[in-house]
mmCIF file of C-alpha atoms in Angstrom:
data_model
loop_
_atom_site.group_PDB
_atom_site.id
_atom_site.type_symbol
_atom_site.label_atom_id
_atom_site.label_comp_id
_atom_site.label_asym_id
_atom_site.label_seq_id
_atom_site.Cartn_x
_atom_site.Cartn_y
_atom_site.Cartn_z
ATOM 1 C CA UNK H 1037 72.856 44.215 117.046
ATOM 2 C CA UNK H 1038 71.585 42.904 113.470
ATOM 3 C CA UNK H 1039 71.686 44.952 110.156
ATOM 4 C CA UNK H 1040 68.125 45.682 110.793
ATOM 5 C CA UNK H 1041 68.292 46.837 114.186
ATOM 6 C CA UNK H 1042 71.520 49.039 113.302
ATOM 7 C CA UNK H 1043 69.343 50.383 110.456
ATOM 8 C CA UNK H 1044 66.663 51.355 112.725
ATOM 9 C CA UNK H 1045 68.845 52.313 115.133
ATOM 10 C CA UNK H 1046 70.074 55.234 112.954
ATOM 11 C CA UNK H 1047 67.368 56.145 111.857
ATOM 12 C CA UNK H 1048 64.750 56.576 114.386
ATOM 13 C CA UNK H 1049 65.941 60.292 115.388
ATOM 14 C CA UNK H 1050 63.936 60.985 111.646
ATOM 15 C CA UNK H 1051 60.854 59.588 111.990
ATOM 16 C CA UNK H 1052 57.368 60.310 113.276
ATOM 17 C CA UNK H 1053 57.278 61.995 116.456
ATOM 18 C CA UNK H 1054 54.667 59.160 117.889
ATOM 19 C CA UNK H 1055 57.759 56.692 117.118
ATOM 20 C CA UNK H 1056 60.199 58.370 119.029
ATOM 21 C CA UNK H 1057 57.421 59.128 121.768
ATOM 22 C CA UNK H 1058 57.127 55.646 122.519
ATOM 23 C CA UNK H 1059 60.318 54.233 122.027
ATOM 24 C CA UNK H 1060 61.627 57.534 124.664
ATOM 25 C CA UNK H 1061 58.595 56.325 127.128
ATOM 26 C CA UNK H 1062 59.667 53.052 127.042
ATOM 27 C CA UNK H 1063 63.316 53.272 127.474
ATOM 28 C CA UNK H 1064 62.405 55.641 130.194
ATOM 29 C CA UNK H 1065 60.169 52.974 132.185
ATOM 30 C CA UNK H 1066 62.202 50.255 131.644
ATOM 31 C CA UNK H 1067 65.467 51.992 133.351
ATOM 32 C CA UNK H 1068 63.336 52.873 135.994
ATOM 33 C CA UNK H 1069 61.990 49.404 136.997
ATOM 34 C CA UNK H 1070 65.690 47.886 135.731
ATOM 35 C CA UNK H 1071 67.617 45.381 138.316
ATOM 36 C CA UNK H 1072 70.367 43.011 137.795
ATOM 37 C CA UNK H 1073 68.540 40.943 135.448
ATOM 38 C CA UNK H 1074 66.716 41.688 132.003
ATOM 39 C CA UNK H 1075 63.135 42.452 132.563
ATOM 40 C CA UNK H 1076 60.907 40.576 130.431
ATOM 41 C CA UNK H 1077 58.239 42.121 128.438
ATOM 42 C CA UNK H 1078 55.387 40.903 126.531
ATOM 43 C CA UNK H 1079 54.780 43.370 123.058
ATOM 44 C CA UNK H 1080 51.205 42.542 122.337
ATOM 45 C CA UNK H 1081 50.061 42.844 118.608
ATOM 46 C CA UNK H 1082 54.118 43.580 118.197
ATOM 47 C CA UNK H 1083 54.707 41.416 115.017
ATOM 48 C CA UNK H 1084 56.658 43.799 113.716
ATOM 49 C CA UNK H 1085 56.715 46.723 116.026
ATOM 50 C CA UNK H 1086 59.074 48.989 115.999
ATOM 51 C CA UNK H 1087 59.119 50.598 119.271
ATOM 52 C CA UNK H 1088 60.937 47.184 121.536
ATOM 53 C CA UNK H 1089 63.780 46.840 119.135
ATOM 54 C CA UNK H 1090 67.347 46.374 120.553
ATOM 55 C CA UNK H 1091 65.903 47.837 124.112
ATOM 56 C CA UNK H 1092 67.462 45.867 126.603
ATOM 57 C CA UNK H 1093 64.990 43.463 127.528
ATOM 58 C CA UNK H 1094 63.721 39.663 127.167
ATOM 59 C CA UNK H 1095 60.986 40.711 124.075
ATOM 60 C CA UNK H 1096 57.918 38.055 123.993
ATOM 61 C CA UNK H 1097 55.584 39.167 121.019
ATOM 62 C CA UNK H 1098 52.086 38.188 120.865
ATOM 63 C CA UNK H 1099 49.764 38.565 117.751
ATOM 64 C CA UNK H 1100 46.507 36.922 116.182
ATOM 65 C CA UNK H 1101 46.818 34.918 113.201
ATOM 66 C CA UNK H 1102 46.492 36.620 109.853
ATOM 67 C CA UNK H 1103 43.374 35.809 108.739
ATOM 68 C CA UNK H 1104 41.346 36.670 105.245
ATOM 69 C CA UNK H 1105 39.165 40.060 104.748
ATOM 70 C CA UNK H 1106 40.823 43.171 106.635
ATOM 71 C CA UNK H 1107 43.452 41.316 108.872
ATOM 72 C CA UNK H 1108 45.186 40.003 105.572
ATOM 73 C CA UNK H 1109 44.142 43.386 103.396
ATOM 74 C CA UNK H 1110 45.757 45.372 106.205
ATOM 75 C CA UNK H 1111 48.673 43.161 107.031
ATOM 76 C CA UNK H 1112 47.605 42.354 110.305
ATOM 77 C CA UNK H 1113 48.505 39.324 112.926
ATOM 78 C CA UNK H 1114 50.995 36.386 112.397
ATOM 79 C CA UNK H 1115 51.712 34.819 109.131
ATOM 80 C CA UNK H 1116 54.541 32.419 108.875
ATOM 81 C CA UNK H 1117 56.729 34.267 106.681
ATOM 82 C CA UNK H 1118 56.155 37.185 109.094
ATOM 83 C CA UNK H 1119 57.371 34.862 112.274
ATOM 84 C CA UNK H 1120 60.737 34.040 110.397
ATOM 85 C CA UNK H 1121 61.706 37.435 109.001
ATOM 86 C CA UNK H 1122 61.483 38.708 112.750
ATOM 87 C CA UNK H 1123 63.462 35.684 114.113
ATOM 88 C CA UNK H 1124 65.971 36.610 111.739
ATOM 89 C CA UNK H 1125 65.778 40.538 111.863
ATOM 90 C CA UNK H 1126 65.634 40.870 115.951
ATOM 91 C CA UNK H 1127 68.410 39.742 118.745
ATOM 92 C CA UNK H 1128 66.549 40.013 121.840
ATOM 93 C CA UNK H 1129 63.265 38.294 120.839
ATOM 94 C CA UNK H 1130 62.592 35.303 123.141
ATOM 95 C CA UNK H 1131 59.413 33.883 122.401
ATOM 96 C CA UNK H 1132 56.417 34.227 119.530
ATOM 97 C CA UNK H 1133 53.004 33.756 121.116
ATOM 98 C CA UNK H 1134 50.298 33.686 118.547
ATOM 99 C CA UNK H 1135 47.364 33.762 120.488
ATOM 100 C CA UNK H 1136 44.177 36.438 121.191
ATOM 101 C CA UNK H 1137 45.093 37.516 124.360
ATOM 102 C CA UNK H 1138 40.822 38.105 125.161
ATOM 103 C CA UNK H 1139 41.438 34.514 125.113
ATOM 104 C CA UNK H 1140 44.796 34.575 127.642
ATOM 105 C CA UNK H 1141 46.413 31.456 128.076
ATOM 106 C CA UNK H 1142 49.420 33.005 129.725
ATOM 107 C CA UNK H 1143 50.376 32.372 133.072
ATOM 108 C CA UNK H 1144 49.402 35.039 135.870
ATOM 109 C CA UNK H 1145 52.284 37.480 136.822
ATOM 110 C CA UNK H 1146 54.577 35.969 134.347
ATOM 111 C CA UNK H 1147 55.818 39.203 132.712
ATOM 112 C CA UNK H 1148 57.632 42.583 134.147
ATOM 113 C CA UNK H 1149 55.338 44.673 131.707
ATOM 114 C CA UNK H 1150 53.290 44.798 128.934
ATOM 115 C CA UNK H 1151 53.882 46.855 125.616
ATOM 116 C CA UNK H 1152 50.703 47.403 123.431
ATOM 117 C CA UNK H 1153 51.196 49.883 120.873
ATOM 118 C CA UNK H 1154 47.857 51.189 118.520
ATOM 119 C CA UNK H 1155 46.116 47.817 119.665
ATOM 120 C CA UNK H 1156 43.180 48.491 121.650
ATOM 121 C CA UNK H 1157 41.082 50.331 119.219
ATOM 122 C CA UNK H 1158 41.194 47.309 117.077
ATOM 123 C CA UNK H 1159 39.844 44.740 120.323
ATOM 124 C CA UNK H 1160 36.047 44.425 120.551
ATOM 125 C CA UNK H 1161 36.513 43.531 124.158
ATOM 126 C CA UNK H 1162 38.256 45.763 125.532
ATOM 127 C CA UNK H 1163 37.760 44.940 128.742
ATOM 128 C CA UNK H 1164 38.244 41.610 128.821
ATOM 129 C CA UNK H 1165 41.747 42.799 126.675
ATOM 130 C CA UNK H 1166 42.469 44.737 129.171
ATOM 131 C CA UNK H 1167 42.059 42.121 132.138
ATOM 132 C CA UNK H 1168 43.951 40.030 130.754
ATOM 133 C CA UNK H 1169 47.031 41.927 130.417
ATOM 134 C CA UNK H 1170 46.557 43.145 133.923
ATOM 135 C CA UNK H 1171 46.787 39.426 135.065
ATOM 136 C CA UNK H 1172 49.867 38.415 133.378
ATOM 137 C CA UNK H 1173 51.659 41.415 134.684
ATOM 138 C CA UNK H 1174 54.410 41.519 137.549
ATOM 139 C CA UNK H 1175 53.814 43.036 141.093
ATOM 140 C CA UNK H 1176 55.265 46.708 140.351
ATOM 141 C CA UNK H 1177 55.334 46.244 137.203
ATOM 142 C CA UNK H 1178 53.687 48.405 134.509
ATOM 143 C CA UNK H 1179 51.343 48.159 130.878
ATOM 144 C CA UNK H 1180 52.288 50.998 127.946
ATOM 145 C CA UNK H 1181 49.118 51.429 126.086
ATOM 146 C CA UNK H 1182 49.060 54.250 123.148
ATOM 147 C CA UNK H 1183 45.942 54.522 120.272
ATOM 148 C CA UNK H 1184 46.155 56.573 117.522
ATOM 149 C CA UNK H 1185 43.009 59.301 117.934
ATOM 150 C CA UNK H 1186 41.733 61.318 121.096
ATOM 151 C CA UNK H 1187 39.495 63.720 121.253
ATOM 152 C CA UNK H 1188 40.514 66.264 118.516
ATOM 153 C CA UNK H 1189 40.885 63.402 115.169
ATOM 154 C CA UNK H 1190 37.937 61.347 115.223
ATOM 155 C CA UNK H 1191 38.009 58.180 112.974
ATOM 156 C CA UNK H 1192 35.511 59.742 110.983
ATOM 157 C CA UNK H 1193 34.646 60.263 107.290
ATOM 158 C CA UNK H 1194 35.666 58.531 103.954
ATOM 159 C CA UNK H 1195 39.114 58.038 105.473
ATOM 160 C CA UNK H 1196 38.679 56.235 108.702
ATOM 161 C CA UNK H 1197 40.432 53.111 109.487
ATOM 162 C CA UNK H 1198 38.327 50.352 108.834
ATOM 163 C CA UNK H 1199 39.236 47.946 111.407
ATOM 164 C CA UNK H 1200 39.094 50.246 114.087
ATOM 165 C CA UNK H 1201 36.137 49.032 115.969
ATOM 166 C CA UNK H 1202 36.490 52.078 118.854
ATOM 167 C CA UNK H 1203 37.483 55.410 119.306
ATOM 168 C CA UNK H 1204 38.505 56.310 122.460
ATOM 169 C CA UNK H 1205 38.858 60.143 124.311
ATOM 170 C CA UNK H 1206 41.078 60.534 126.928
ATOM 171 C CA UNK H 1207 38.534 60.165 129.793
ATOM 172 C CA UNK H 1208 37.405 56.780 128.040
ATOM 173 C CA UNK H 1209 40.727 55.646 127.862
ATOM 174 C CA UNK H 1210 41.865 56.315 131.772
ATOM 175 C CA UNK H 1211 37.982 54.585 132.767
ATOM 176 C CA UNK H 1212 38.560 51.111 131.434
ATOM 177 C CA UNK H 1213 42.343 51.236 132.706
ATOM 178 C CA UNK H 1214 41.515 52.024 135.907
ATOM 179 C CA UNK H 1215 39.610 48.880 136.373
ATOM 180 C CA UNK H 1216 42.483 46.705 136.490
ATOM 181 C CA UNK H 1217 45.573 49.343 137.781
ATOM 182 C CA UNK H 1218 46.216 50.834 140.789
ATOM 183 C CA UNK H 1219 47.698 53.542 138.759
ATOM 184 C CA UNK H 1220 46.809 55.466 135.561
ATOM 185 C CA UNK H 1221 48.614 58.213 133.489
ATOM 186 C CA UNK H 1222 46.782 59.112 129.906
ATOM 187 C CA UNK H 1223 48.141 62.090 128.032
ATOM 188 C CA UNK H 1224 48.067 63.551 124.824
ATOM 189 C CA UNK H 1225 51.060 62.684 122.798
ATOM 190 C CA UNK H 1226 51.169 64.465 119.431
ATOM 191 C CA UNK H 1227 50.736 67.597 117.647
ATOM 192 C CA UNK H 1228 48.272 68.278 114.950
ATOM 193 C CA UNK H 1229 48.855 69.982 111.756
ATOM 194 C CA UNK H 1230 51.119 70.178 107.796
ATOM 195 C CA UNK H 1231 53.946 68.986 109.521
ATOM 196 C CA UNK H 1232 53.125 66.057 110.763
ATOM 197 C CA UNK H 1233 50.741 65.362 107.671
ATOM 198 C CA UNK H 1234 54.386 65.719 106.129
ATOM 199 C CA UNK H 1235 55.857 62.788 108.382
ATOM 200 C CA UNK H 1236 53.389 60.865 107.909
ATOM 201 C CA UNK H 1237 54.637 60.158 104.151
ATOM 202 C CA UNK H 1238 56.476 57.153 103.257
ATOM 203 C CA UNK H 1239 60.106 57.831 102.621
ATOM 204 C CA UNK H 1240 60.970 57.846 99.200
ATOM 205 C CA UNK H 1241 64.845 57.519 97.611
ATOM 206 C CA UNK H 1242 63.285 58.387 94.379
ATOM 207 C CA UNK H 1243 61.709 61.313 95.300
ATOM 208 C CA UNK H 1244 64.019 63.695 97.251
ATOM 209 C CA UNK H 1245 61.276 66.082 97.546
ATOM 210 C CA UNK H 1246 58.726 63.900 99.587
ATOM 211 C CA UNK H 1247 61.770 62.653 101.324
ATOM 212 C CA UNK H 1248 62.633 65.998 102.689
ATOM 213 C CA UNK H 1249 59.585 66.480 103.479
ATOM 214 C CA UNK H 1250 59.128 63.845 105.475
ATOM 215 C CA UNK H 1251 62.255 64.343 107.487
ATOM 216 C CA UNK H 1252 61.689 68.095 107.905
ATOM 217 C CA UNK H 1253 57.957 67.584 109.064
ATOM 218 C CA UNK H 1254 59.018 64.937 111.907
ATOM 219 C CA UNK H 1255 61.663 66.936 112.964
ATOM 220 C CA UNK H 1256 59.593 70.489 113.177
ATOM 221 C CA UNK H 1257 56.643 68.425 114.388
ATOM 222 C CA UNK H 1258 58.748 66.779 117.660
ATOM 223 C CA UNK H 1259 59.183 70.440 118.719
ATOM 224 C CA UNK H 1260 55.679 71.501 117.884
ATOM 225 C CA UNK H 1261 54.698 68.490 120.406
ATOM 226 C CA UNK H 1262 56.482 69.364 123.380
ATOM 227 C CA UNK H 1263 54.912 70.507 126.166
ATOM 228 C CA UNK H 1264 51.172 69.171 124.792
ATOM 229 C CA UNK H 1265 50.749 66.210 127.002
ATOM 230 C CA UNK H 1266 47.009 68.106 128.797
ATOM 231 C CA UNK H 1267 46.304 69.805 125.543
ATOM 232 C CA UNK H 1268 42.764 68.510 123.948
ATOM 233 C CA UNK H 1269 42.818 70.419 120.821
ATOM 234 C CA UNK H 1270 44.703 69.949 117.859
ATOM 235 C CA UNK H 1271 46.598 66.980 118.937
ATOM 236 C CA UNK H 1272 46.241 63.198 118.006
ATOM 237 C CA UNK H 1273 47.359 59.977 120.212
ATOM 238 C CA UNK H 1274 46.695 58.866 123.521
ATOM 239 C CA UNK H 1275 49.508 57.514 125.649
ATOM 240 C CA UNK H 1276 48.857 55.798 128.824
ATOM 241 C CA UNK H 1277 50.572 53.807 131.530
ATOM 242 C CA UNK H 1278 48.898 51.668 133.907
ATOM 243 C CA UNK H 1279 50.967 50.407 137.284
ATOM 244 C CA UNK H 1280 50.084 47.823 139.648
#
């Protein structure tokens, strides 16, 4: 285990409840699918995602390149100083792919399972996303898909995301999964309200206020979120698992 991953490590029972969400989910499949060997998952748009550190498993992470406008404004794909912080940050990373996975050039059934994390709202084609993850994907094995709204929070108003090109409900969600799996689970993942608003706020050392906050709201909100997973109202994220 690296600094970083210790650091993580002890500090993930504070943060957002969506964090600790995935990271549980994923633990949680991964044990159930687990043999003698590592399973070996692809984290797609996982340049420096969170939620597949220090799990045991063979990590492959696949991102765009960084380009200029909103990519680079937002931080988002590959950069090369991004490609050897990770290298030197994360133990059980196997392989960098930078590559649009629309445009797959992975082989078929080359993976156990597929990690994709508050991608899919950014992907035009999501279909053609979505078939492509399908393909590279294991007999029995399984995709985690999560996205950030549902059908309470709408990216809406003066504070949307801008590179959010889709907003999907639940039902939308399950329909363009159930294409390409024989199996799909979609459920609400988060509760709305001050708390998590409260979470949501960077963690500050110079501000012990905003820092309590912060702790207090993620740790009132993961109880406020039990239990919500068919609730429509007043929750945000989708979290869905496809099998095949």
């Amino acid at each position: 285990m690296t600094k970083y991953e210790f650091m993580r490590w002890a500090t993930f029972p504070i943060m957002p409840t969506h964090l600790l969400t995935v990271r549980n989910d994923i633990k949680r499949l991964l044990k159930s699918q687990q043999n003698t060997s590592k399973l070996s998952v692809l984290d797609v748009g996982g340049r420096k995602s969170p939620y597949t550190i220090n799990l045991p498993a063979d990590i492959t992470l696949l991102d765009v390149p960084q380009e200029s406008g909103t990519k680079e404004d937002l931080n988002l794909g590959f950069t090369d100083n991004i490609l050897s912080s990770i290298q030197k940050k994360r133990s059980n990373i196997t392989e960098l792919v930078i590559q649009d996975m629309t445009k797959s050039t992975l082989e078929d059934e080359s993976y156990d399972a597929v990690v994709c994390v508050e991608v899919i709202e950014h992907v035009v084609e999501d279909d053609v996303f979505v078939k492509n993850i399908a393909k590279v994907i294991r007999k029995n094995g399984w995709a985690y898909f999560t996205t950030p709204n549902g059908d309470y929070i709408k990216n809406e108003g003066p504070d949307k995301n801008p590179d959010h090109v889709r907003h999907y409900t639940k039902q939308e969600l399950q329909s363009v999964l159930e294409k390409y799996f024989d199996k799909v689970e979609v459920r609400y993942a988060v509760s709305t309200g001050k708390y998590r608003v409260w979470g949501l706020k960077s963690f500050k050392k110079s501000n012990p206020l905003t820092l309590f906050k912060s702790v207090a709201g993620n740790i009132i909100n993961r109880f406020q979120s039990k239990g919500v997973e068919n609730r429509p109202i007043k929750t945000a994220h989708l979290v869905a698992v496809g099998y095949k």
